[in-house]
Short mmCIF file of C-alpha atoms and ligand atoms in Angstrom, two decimals:
data_model
loop_
_atom_site.label_atom_id
_atom_site.label_comp_id
_atom_site.label_asym_id
_atom_site.label_seq_id
_atom_site.Cartn_x
_atom_site.Cartn_y
_atom_site.Cartn_z
CA UNK A 1 79.81 -152.81 -154.31
CA UNK A 2 79.60 -154.04 -150.62
CA UNK A 3 76.26 -155.56 -149.51
CA UNK A 4 75.92 -155.27 -145.75
CA UNK A 5 73.63 -157.60 -143.84
CA UNK A 6 70.85 -155.65 -142.04
CA UNK A 7 71.40 -155.10 -138.37
CA UNK A 8 68.27 -157.22 -137.63
CA UNK A 9 65.69 -159.27 -139.14
CA UNK A 10 62.01 -158.72 -138.16
CA UNK A 11 59.96 -160.97 -140.18
CA UNK A 12 56.39 -160.10 -140.76
CA UNK A 13 55.10 -162.95 -138.94
CA UNK A 14 57.21 -165.69 -137.17
CA UNK A 15 55.23 -169.03 -137.50
CA UNK A 16 57.96 -171.11 -135.89
CA UNK A 17 58.32 -169.03 -132.85
CA UNK A 18 54.50 -169.16 -132.30
CA UNK A 19 55.15 -172.95 -131.38
CA UNK A 20 58.61 -172.60 -129.73
CA UNK A 21 57.34 -169.96 -127.15
CA UNK A 22 55.22 -172.52 -125.36
CA UNK A 23 56.61 -175.62 -126.83
CA UNK A 24 56.44 -177.78 -123.54
CA UNK A 25 52.93 -176.85 -122.92
CA UNK A 26 51.75 -177.68 -126.34
CA UNK A 27 53.41 -180.96 -126.27
CA UNK A 28 51.65 -181.75 -123.07
CA UNK A 29 48.22 -181.02 -124.82
CA UNK A 30 49.14 -183.06 -127.82
CA UNK A 31 50.13 -185.97 -125.43
CA UNK A 32 47.12 -185.63 -123.23
CA UNK A 33 44.38 -185.27 -126.14
CA UNK A 34 46.09 -187.94 -128.48
CA UNK A 35 46.51 -190.49 -125.67
CA UNK A 36 42.74 -190.14 -125.00
CA UNK A 37 41.96 -190.48 -128.65
CA UNK A 38 39.87 -187.42 -128.41
CA UNK A 39 39.86 -186.27 -131.99
CA UNK A 40 36.35 -185.12 -133.06
CA UNK A 41 33.83 -183.20 -130.99
CA UNK A 42 35.04 -184.15 -127.56
CA UNK A 43 35.17 -182.39 -124.26
CA UNK A 44 38.08 -180.00 -125.23
CA UNK A 45 35.96 -178.47 -127.98
CA UNK A 46 32.94 -178.08 -125.63
CA UNK A 47 35.31 -176.47 -123.07
CA UNK A 48 36.71 -174.13 -125.53
CA UNK A 49 33.45 -173.25 -126.81
CA UNK A 50 32.24 -172.37 -123.28
CA UNK A 51 35.15 -170.27 -122.40
CA UNK A 52 34.96 -168.36 -125.74
CA UNK A 53 31.34 -167.67 -125.30
CA UNK A 54 31.79 -166.38 -121.88
CA UNK A 55 34.91 -164.26 -122.74
CA UNK A 56 32.80 -162.24 -125.25
CA UNK A 57 29.49 -162.51 -123.54
CA UNK A 58 27.45 -164.51 -126.01
CA UNK A 59 25.08 -167.41 -125.56
CA UNK A 60 26.62 -169.63 -128.23
CA UNK A 61 30.01 -170.21 -129.57
CA UNK A 62 30.34 -172.97 -132.11
CA UNK A 63 33.65 -174.10 -133.27
CA UNK A 64 33.93 -174.78 -137.04
CA UNK A 65 36.62 -175.86 -139.68
CA UNK A 66 37.47 -172.17 -140.46
CA UNK A 67 35.91 -168.81 -140.57
CA UNK A 68 35.13 -169.13 -144.33
CA UNK A 69 32.96 -172.02 -143.71
CA UNK A 70 31.61 -170.26 -140.52
CA UNK A 71 30.38 -167.33 -142.62
CA UNK A 72 28.76 -169.46 -145.03
CA UNK A 73 26.92 -171.66 -142.40
CA UNK A 74 25.90 -168.15 -140.78
CA UNK A 75 24.24 -166.99 -143.82
CA UNK A 76 22.48 -170.46 -144.18
CA UNK A 77 21.48 -170.51 -140.72
CA UNK A 78 20.07 -166.87 -140.81
CA UNK A 79 18.07 -167.77 -143.86
CA UNK A 80 19.54 -165.42 -146.48
CA UNK A 81 17.14 -165.53 -149.45
CA UNK A 82 18.34 -166.41 -152.95
CA UNK A 83 19.23 -163.04 -154.66
CA UNK A 84 19.36 -161.04 -151.60
CA UNK A 85 21.97 -158.24 -151.62
CA UNK A 86 24.56 -157.99 -148.82
CA UNK A 87 26.66 -154.82 -148.58
CA UNK A 88 30.29 -155.56 -147.45
CA UNK A 89 33.49 -153.31 -147.42
CA UNK A 90 35.64 -154.11 -150.55
CA UNK A 91 38.73 -153.91 -148.26
CA UNK A 92 38.40 -157.50 -146.96
CA UNK A 93 39.56 -160.98 -147.75
CA UNK A 94 37.63 -162.57 -150.66
CA UNK A 95 36.26 -165.13 -148.04
CA UNK A 96 33.70 -162.38 -146.87
CA UNK A 97 31.97 -161.92 -150.10
CA UNK A 98 32.50 -165.61 -151.13
CA UNK A 99 30.41 -166.74 -148.27
CA UNK A 100 27.47 -164.58 -149.46
CA UNK A 101 27.90 -165.98 -153.07
CA UNK A 102 27.99 -169.57 -151.99
CA UNK A 103 24.68 -169.04 -149.75
CA UNK A 104 22.98 -167.76 -152.91
CA UNK A 105 23.12 -163.97 -152.23
CA UNK A 106 24.67 -161.18 -154.02
CA UNK A 107 27.59 -159.41 -152.47
CA UNK A 108 27.79 -155.63 -152.93
CA UNK A 109 31.13 -153.96 -152.36
CA UNK A 110 31.40 -150.51 -150.71
CA UNK A 111 34.03 -148.04 -149.79
CA UNK A 112 36.00 -148.08 -146.31
CA UNK A 113 36.57 -144.98 -144.30
CA UNK A 114 39.89 -143.36 -143.09
CA UNK A 115 40.19 -146.15 -140.47
CA UNK A 116 40.05 -148.75 -143.22
CA UNK A 117 36.75 -150.08 -142.04
CA UNK A 118 33.33 -150.14 -143.81
CA UNK A 119 31.96 -146.66 -144.37
CA UNK A 120 28.42 -146.01 -142.89
CA UNK A 121 27.71 -143.35 -145.64
CA UNK A 122 28.63 -145.89 -148.37
CA UNK A 123 26.33 -148.50 -146.86
CA UNK A 124 23.42 -146.03 -146.93
CA UNK A 125 24.28 -145.03 -150.42
CA UNK A 126 24.28 -148.74 -151.65
CA UNK A 127 20.96 -149.82 -150.16
CA UNK A 128 18.42 -151.07 -152.83
CA UNK A 129 15.17 -152.79 -152.54
CA UNK A 130 16.88 -156.07 -152.82
CA UNK A 131 19.25 -155.26 -149.97
CA UNK A 132 18.74 -157.57 -147.05
CA UNK A 133 21.84 -157.34 -144.81
CA UNK A 134 25.11 -155.75 -144.01
CA UNK A 135 28.28 -157.48 -143.34
CA UNK A 136 30.62 -155.31 -141.51
CA UNK A 137 34.26 -156.64 -141.49
CA UNK A 138 35.90 -155.75 -138.19
CA UNK A 139 39.24 -155.41 -139.81
CA UNK A 140 42.73 -155.17 -138.29
CA UNK A 141 41.43 -155.84 -134.75
CA UNK A 142 38.98 -152.79 -134.91
CA UNK A 143 35.34 -152.71 -134.51
CA UNK A 144 33.46 -150.50 -137.10
CA UNK A 145 31.07 -147.51 -135.99
CA UNK A 146 28.37 -150.01 -134.72
CA UNK A 147 26.08 -147.11 -133.50
CA UNK A 148 25.86 -145.85 -137.12
CA UNK A 149 25.41 -149.32 -138.65
CA UNK A 150 23.10 -150.55 -136.14
CA UNK A 151 20.97 -147.39 -136.54
CA UNK A 152 21.02 -147.92 -140.47
CA UNK A 153 20.05 -151.48 -140.05
CA UNK A 154 17.21 -150.61 -137.84
CA UNK A 155 15.86 -147.82 -140.06
CA UNK A 156 16.14 -149.67 -143.27
CA UNK A 157 15.00 -153.14 -141.83
CA UNK A 158 18.20 -154.95 -142.49
CA UNK A 159 20.00 -157.42 -140.47
CA UNK A 160 23.83 -157.96 -139.69
CA UNK A 161 26.31 -160.79 -139.89
CA UNK A 162 29.78 -159.74 -138.75
CA UNK A 163 32.93 -160.96 -140.20
CA UNK A 164 34.92 -160.45 -137.12
CA UNK A 165 37.54 -162.96 -138.24
CA UNK A 166 40.29 -160.51 -137.34
CA UNK A 167 38.72 -159.02 -134.20
CA UNK A 168 38.41 -161.42 -131.29
CA UNK A 169 38.47 -159.16 -128.10
CA UNK A 170 37.96 -156.03 -129.97
CA UNK A 171 35.19 -153.81 -128.52
CA UNK A 172 32.88 -150.93 -129.54
CA UNK A 173 31.14 -149.03 -126.60
CA UNK A 174 32.16 -151.81 -124.38
CA UNK A 175 30.51 -154.42 -126.58
CA UNK A 176 32.62 -157.35 -128.21
CA UNK A 177 32.98 -157.56 -131.93
CA UNK A 178 30.91 -160.47 -133.19
CA UNK A 179 27.97 -159.92 -130.80
CA UNK A 180 26.23 -157.07 -132.68
CA UNK A 181 24.62 -158.98 -135.54
CA UNK A 182 22.58 -162.23 -135.81
CA UNK A 183 25.71 -164.05 -135.83
CA UNK A 184 29.60 -163.27 -135.78
CA UNK A 185 32.46 -165.19 -136.95
CA UNK A 186 35.93 -165.54 -135.84
CA UNK A 187 39.07 -167.16 -137.59
CA UNK A 188 41.90 -169.09 -135.64
CA UNK A 189 44.13 -169.15 -138.74
CA UNK A 190 47.75 -169.29 -137.47
CA UNK A 191 48.52 -165.66 -138.06
CA UNK A 192 45.18 -164.45 -136.42
CA UNK A 193 45.68 -163.01 -132.81
CA UNK A 194 44.00 -166.16 -131.42
CA UNK A 195 45.70 -168.66 -133.91
CA UNK A 196 45.84 -172.37 -133.86
CA UNK A 197 48.16 -174.77 -135.69
CA UNK A 198 46.17 -175.19 -138.86
CA UNK A 199 42.50 -173.99 -139.78
CA UNK A 200 39.96 -173.25 -137.13
CA UNK A 201 37.02 -170.81 -136.63
CA UNK A 202 33.97 -170.14 -134.68
CA UNK A 203 30.45 -168.95 -135.19
CA UNK A 204 28.97 -166.92 -132.28
CA UNK A 205 25.18 -166.06 -131.81
CA UNK A 206 22.85 -165.09 -129.12
CA UNK A 207 20.01 -166.83 -131.00
CA UNK A 208 19.17 -170.27 -130.07
CA UNK A 209 17.60 -171.02 -133.43
CA UNK A 210 20.62 -169.88 -135.35
CA UNK A 211 23.00 -171.95 -132.95
CA UNK A 212 20.97 -175.13 -133.49
CA UNK A 213 21.24 -174.60 -137.10
CA UNK A 214 24.92 -174.09 -137.33
CA UNK A 215 25.36 -177.09 -134.98
CA UNK A 216 23.63 -179.19 -137.52
CA UNK A 217 25.28 -177.57 -140.59
CA UNK A 218 28.89 -178.24 -139.22
CA UNK A 219 28.29 -181.92 -138.71
CA UNK A 220 26.45 -183.33 -141.85
CA UNK A 221 22.93 -182.23 -140.69
CA UNK A 222 22.98 -184.75 -137.73
CA UNK A 223 21.22 -183.96 -134.60
CA UNK A 224 22.42 -185.27 -131.20
CA UNK A 225 20.76 -188.39 -131.76
CA UNK A 226 22.95 -188.99 -135.06
CA UNK A 227 19.74 -188.39 -137.18
CA UNK A 228 20.21 -186.55 -140.43
CA UNK A 229 17.52 -183.90 -140.22
CA UNK A 230 18.89 -181.75 -143.14
CA UNK A 231 21.78 -181.31 -145.59
CA UNK A 232 24.98 -180.34 -143.83
CA UNK A 233 28.53 -180.00 -144.24
CA UNK A 234 31.62 -181.37 -142.58
CA UNK A 235 33.24 -178.40 -140.96
CA UNK A 236 33.99 -179.19 -137.20
CA UNK A 237 36.71 -177.45 -135.27
CA UNK A 238 39.34 -180.37 -134.48
CA UNK A 239 39.32 -181.38 -130.87
CA UNK A 240 43.01 -181.05 -130.67
CA UNK A 241 42.99 -177.45 -132.13
CA UNK A 242 40.31 -176.54 -129.74
CA UNK A 243 42.61 -177.75 -126.76
CA UNK A 244 45.42 -175.56 -128.05
CA UNK A 245 43.10 -172.57 -128.49
CA UNK A 246 41.78 -173.02 -124.90
CA UNK A 247 45.25 -172.77 -123.51
CA UNK A 248 45.88 -169.55 -125.40
CA UNK A 249 42.54 -168.05 -124.56
CA UNK A 250 43.82 -168.12 -120.93
CA UNK A 251 46.47 -165.53 -121.64
CA UNK A 252 44.66 -163.54 -124.35
CA UNK A 253 44.50 -160.38 -122.27
CA UNK A 254 48.44 -160.32 -122.28
CA UNK A 255 48.51 -160.90 -126.03
CA UNK A 256 46.23 -157.91 -126.54
CA UNK A 257 48.07 -155.76 -124.14
CA UNK A 258 51.31 -156.42 -125.81
CA UNK A 259 49.90 -155.57 -129.30
CA UNK A 260 48.31 -152.34 -127.89
CA UNK A 261 51.77 -151.34 -126.42
CA UNK A 262 53.48 -151.88 -129.82
CA UNK A 263 50.74 -149.69 -131.42
CA UNK A 264 51.14 -146.99 -129.01
CA UNK A 265 54.96 -147.14 -129.59
CA UNK A 266 54.42 -146.83 -133.42
CA UNK A 267 51.98 -144.18 -132.81
CA UNK A 268 54.38 -142.10 -130.67
CA UNK A 269 57.39 -142.63 -133.02
CA UNK A 270 55.73 -142.13 -136.45
CA UNK A 271 52.88 -139.77 -135.51
CA UNK A 272 54.52 -136.72 -136.94
CA UNK A 273 55.85 -138.22 -140.19
CA UNK A 274 53.82 -136.15 -142.74
CA UNK A 275 54.10 -138.86 -145.48
CA UNK A 276 52.30 -141.47 -143.33
CA UNK A 277 48.67 -142.04 -142.09
CA UNK A 278 48.51 -144.25 -139.07
CA UNK A 279 45.74 -146.30 -137.72
CA UNK A 280 43.95 -144.58 -134.62
CA UNK A 281 46.06 -145.09 -131.55
CA UNK A 282 45.14 -147.45 -128.50
CA UNK A 283 43.80 -144.44 -126.46
CA UNK A 284 42.65 -142.47 -129.46
CA UNK A 285 38.95 -142.45 -128.08
CA UNK A 286 37.04 -144.36 -125.43
CA UNK A 287 34.61 -146.01 -127.62
CA UNK A 288 36.84 -148.17 -129.48
CA UNK A 289 39.16 -151.02 -127.93
CA UNK A 290 41.34 -152.15 -130.76
CA UNK A 291 43.24 -155.43 -130.57
CA UNK A 292 45.83 -154.66 -133.51
CA UNK A 293 45.36 -157.97 -135.36
CA UNK A 294 47.22 -155.81 -137.90
CA UNK A 295 48.87 -152.32 -137.98
CA UNK A 296 48.04 -151.06 -141.42
CA UNK A 297 49.35 -147.68 -142.20
CA UNK A 298 49.18 -145.57 -145.41
CA UNK A 299 52.39 -144.37 -147.04
CA UNK A 300 53.52 -142.01 -149.67
CA UNK A 301 55.67 -144.00 -152.15
CA UNK A 302 54.55 -147.15 -150.27
CA UNK A 303 56.58 -149.44 -152.65
CA UNK A 304 59.78 -147.55 -152.21
CA UNK A 305 59.19 -147.62 -148.23
CA UNK A 306 58.62 -151.30 -148.54
CA UNK A 307 61.79 -152.02 -150.63
CA UNK A 308 63.68 -149.79 -148.07
CA UNK A 309 62.49 -151.72 -145.01
CA UNK A 310 63.10 -155.09 -146.75
CA UNK A 311 66.65 -153.99 -147.11
CA UNK A 312 66.73 -153.27 -143.44
CA UNK A 313 65.53 -156.73 -142.65
CA UNK A 314 61.96 -155.67 -141.82
CA UNK A 315 59.22 -157.77 -143.32
CA UNK A 316 55.99 -156.06 -144.39
CA UNK A 317 52.85 -157.19 -146.17
CA UNK A 318 50.07 -155.63 -148.23
CA UNK A 319 46.82 -157.12 -147.16
CA UNK A 320 45.00 -159.61 -149.60
CA UNK A 321 47.97 -159.55 -151.88
CA UNK A 322 47.41 -155.91 -152.84
CA UNK A 323 43.87 -155.93 -154.17
CA UNK A 324 40.51 -155.04 -152.85
CA UNK A 325 37.77 -157.50 -153.58
CA UNK A 326 36.15 -155.35 -156.36
CA UNK A 327 39.46 -155.08 -158.22
CA UNK A 328 39.70 -158.83 -158.91
CA UNK A 329 38.67 -158.96 -162.56
CA UNK A 330 37.56 -162.62 -162.44
CA UNK A 331 34.80 -161.82 -159.91
CA UNK A 332 33.16 -159.17 -162.34
CA UNK A 333 32.29 -156.54 -160.02
CA UNK A 334 31.15 -153.39 -161.88
CA UNK A 335 31.56 -150.74 -159.33
CA UNK A 336 33.99 -147.69 -159.09
CA UNK A 337 35.25 -147.42 -155.44
CA UNK A 338 37.92 -144.65 -155.82
CA UNK A 339 38.73 -144.28 -152.21
CA UNK A 340 39.43 -147.91 -151.84
CA UNK A 341 41.51 -147.93 -154.95
CA UNK A 342 43.57 -144.98 -153.70
CA UNK A 343 44.05 -146.61 -150.37
CA UNK A 344 45.39 -149.79 -151.92
CA UNK A 345 48.05 -147.94 -153.74
CA UNK A 346 49.28 -146.63 -150.24
CA UNK A 347 48.34 -149.33 -147.47
CA UNK A 348 51.16 -151.33 -145.90
CA UNK A 349 51.14 -153.66 -142.76
CA UNK A 350 54.08 -153.26 -140.40
CA UNK A 351 55.21 -156.26 -138.04
CA UNK A 352 52.70 -156.66 -135.28
CA UNK A 353 52.76 -159.82 -133.26
CA UNK A 354 53.99 -161.43 -129.88
CA UNK A 355 57.45 -161.70 -131.14
CA UNK A 356 57.97 -158.16 -132.09
CA UNK A 357 59.52 -156.04 -129.34
CA UNK A 358 59.63 -152.39 -128.43
CA UNK A 359 63.18 -152.30 -129.55
CA UNK A 360 62.14 -153.88 -132.94
CA UNK A 361 59.49 -150.95 -133.29
CA UNK A 362 62.17 -148.29 -132.62
CA UNK A 363 64.30 -149.94 -135.24
CA UNK A 364 61.46 -150.07 -137.81
CA UNK A 365 60.37 -146.46 -136.87
CA UNK A 366 64.07 -145.19 -137.28
CA UNK A 367 64.20 -146.74 -140.75
CA UNK A 368 60.88 -145.36 -141.87
CA UNK A 369 61.97 -141.89 -140.57
CA UNK A 370 65.29 -142.18 -142.55
CA UNK A 371 63.43 -143.25 -145.71
CA UNK A 372 61.45 -139.86 -145.53
CA UNK A 373 64.32 -137.82 -144.46
CA UNK A 374 62.38 -137.03 -141.29
C1 LIG B 1 41.30 -164.56 -142.07
C2 LIG B 1 39.99 -163.96 -142.63
C3 LIG B 1 38.99 -164.78 -143.03
C4 LIG B 1 38.94 -166.24 -143.35
O1 LIG B 1 39.32 -167.04 -142.28
P1 LIG B 1 39.69 -168.52 -142.33
O2 LIG B 1 39.60 -169.02 -140.96
O3 LIG B 1 40.96 -168.64 -143.05
O4 LIG B 1 38.69 -168.96 -143.33
C5 LIG B 1 37.78 -164.04 -143.44
N1 LIG B 1 37.67 -162.78 -143.27
C6 LIG B 1 38.67 -162.02 -142.88
C7 LIG B 1 38.44 -160.46 -142.61
C8 LIG B 1 39.99 -162.63 -142.44
O5 LIG B 1 40.85 -161.83 -142.16
#
């Protein structure tokens, strides 16, 4: 038996290349920040926060240690009451409901729709007299149907906190993800579209009181005079990471453009493969502006396809290790979410990042078509 090496290797995500692409600029930043000894809550953080807030058109952006902490501090800052139910999509990272549980609330998982985001009908059906909030998860770089979700929130007197960890720059109806609710949260985990070299996140809000509370919470409950006025955490965005993120934010439009181009190419090359369901294309409608944090498809014989692509040198991932939140037995959810269950037998993420080229997409599409004999 002869084993031939694949013609290419296209890793799902290439962490080393992320640094190598702009190594000199990054090293200049390290030198500058480290020589100034500017490590914690210095001007680089303040500048990045200002640029981030301006970019999405929000009054406050507050850098935090990571998005998971950011969500927890957001729930605390909005004053989620003990036992309050929060509706969230089960197709998300466990961090989303964990933040609710740690804040004393009760996370209630619901189904996602065909675009893999929270299904507004499922929200409506899950509301009880203990429901206080909805946590849309702006997954894969797409923003949920916020017209319908805001309408539900208004009619049923609920508030929103957005897990927009995957959606910096994504828009719905010309409005940025993260700006619809009382607070929104972004992640700067390395594989996120805006990714630093370690952990990082931000909480955004238009509410001065919520912003004030998050500022206290992230820094031990200390106010600007250094007086401790409440219990807090230590969850600050490192000044060095902020400086790196500030550089990346300057070229962020190019990053989004590249991802949208790749998504358009996948759409064109795979759109007529009957065994697949693709995410909406970049020009599918004028309401959504998607940034394609991930390109998550559904596929017949998903595991077979995955093995076939792996042999061809193409890395793929099944999000969250292949399980929706309600499927983790240790978390003791007792709900039946058949649509999400079915989706998790079929979903797969194809390579989508700055190091992927249009040639790579052609190669991947060719191998997918070959697998299905298309
Ligand atoms: C990445 C992610 C998080 C967690 O972000 P961290 O910064 O790693 O804490 C939360 N929710 C979603 C949807 C994510 O993708």
